[in-house]
PDB file of C-alpha atoms in Angstrom:
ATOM      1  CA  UNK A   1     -70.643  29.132 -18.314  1.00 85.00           C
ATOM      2  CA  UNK A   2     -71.498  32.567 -17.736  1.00 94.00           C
ATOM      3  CA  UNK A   3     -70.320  35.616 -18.995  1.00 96.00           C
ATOM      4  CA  UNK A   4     -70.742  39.223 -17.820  1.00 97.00           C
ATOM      5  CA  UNK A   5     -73.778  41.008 -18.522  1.00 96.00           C
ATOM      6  CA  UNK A   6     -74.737  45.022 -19.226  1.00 97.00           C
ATOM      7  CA  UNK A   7     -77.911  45.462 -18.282  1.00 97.00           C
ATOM      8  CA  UNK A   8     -80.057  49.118 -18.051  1.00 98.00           C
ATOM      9  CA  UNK A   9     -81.755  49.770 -14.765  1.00 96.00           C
ATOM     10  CA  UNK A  10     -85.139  50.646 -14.507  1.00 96.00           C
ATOM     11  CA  UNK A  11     -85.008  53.807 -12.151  1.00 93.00           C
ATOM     12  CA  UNK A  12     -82.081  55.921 -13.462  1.00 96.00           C
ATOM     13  CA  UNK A  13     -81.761  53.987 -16.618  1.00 96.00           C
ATOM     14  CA  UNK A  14     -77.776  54.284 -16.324  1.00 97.00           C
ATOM     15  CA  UNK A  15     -76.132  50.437 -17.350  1.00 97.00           C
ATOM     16  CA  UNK A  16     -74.564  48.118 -14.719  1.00 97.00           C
ATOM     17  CA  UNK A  17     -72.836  44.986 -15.413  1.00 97.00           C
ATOM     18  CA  UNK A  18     -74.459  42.077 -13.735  1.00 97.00           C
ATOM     19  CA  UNK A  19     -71.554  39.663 -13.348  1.00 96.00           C
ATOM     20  CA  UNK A  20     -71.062  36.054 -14.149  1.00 96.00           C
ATOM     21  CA  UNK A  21     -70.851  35.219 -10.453  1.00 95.00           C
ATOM     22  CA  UNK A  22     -73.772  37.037  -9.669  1.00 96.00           C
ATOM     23  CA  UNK A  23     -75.728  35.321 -12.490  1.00 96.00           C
ATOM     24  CA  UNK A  24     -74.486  32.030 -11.136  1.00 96.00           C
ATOM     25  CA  UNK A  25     -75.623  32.958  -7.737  1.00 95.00           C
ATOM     26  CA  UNK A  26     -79.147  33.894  -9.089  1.00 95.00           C
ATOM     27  CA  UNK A  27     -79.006  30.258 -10.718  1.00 95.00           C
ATOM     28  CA  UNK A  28     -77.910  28.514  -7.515  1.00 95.00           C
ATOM     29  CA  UNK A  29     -81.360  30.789  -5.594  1.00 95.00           C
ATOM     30  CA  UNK A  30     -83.523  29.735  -8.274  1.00 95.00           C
ATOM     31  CA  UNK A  31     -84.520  33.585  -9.349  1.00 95.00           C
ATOM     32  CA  UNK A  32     -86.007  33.485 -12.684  1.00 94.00           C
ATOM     33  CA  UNK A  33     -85.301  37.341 -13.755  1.00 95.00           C
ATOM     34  CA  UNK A  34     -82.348  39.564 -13.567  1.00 96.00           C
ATOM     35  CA  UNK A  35     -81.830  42.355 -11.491  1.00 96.00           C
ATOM     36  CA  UNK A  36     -83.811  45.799 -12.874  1.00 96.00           C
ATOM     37  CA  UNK A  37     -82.221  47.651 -10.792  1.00 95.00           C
ATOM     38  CA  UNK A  38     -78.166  48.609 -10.253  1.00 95.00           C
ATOM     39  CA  UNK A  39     -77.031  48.675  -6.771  1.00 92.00           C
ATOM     40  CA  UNK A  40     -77.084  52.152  -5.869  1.00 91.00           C
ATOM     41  CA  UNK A  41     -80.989  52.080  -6.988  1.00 91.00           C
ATOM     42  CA  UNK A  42     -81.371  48.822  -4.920  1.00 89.00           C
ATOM     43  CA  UNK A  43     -79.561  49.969  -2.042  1.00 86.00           C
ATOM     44  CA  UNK A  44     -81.880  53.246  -1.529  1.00 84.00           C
ATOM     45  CA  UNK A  45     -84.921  50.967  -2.610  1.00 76.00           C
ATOM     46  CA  UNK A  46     -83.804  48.899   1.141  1.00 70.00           C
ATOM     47  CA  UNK A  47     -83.656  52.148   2.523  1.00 65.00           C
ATOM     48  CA  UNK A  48     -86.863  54.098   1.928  1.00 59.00           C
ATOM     49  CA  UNK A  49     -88.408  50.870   2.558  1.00 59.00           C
ATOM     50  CA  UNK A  50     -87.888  50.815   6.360  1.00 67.00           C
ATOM     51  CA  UNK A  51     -91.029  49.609   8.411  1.00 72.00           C
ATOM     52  CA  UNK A  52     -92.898  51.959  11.202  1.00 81.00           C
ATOM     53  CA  UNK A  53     -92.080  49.573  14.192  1.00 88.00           C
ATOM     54  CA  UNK A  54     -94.713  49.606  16.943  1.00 91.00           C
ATOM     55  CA  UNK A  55     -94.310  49.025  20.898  1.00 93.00           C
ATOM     56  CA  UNK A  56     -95.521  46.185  22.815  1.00 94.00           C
ATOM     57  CA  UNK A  57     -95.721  44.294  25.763  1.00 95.00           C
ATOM     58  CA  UNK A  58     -94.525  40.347  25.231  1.00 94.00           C
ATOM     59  CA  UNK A  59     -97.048  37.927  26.784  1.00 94.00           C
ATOM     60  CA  UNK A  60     -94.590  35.508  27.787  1.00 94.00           C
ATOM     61  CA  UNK A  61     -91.874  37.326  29.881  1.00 96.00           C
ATOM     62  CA  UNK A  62     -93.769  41.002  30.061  1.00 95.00           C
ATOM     63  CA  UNK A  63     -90.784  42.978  28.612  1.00 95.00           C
ATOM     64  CA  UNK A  64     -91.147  45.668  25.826  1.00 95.00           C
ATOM     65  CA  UNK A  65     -90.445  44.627  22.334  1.00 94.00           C
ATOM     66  CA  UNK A  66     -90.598  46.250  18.737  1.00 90.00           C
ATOM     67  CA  UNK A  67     -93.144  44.634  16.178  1.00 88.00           C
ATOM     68  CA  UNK A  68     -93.679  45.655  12.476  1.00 85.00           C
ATOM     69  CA  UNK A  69     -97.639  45.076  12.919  1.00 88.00           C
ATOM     70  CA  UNK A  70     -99.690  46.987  15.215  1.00 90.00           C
ATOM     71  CA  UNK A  71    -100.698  44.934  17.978  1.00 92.00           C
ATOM     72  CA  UNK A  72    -104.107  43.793  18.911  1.00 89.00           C
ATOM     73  CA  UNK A  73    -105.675  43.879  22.850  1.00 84.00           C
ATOM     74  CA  UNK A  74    -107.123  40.422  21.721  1.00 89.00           C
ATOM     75  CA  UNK A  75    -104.036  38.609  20.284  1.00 92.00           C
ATOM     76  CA  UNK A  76    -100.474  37.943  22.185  1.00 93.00           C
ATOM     77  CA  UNK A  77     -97.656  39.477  21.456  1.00 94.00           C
ATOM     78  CA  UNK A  78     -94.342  37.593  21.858  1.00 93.00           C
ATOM     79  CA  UNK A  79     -90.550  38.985  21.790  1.00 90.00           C
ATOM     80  CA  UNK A  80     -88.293  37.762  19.087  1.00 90.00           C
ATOM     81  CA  UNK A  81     -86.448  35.535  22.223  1.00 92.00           C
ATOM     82  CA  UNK A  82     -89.984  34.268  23.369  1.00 92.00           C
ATOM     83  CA  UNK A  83     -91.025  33.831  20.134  1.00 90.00           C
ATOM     84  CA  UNK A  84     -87.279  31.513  18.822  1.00 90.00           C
ATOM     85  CA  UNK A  85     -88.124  29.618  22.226  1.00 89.00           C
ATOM     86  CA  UNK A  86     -91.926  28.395  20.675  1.00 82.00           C
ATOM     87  CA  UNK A  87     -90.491  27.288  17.477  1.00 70.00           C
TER      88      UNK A  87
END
């Protein structure tokens, strides 16, 4: 049903094939578009992207934890255990 693609990507405008089996996995996610970028572009997109991680206290068990938001005097901060246990 599908067939291999070339396709041009959008930061070093080289051509990558986007492959029938990744097309069908695309289809089976529900993304409407194609990939604009090839892998190597993608790959140091996920890697320039890292968040600034910020130290806190977690109001439940009072151990230091990591959070990707800065955390507020006035709101609780919870682990990522303390926080799985809630859900």
């Amino acid at each position: 049903m599908y067939t291999d693609k070339t396709l041009v990507c959008k930061e070093c405008e080289n051509e990558f094939i986007f492959s029938a089996g990744e097309q069908e996995f695309y289809a089976e996610k529900g993304f409407q578009n194609e990939p604009a970028r090839c892998k190597a572009c993608r790959s140091k997109r996920d890697h320039s992207s890292k968040r600034e991680l910020f130290e806190a206290v977690c109001a439940e068990c009072g151990q230091t934890t990591k959070v990707p938001f800065k955390p507020h005097l006035d709101k609780p901060v919870l682990c990522s255990k303390c926080f799985a246990n809630k859900k």
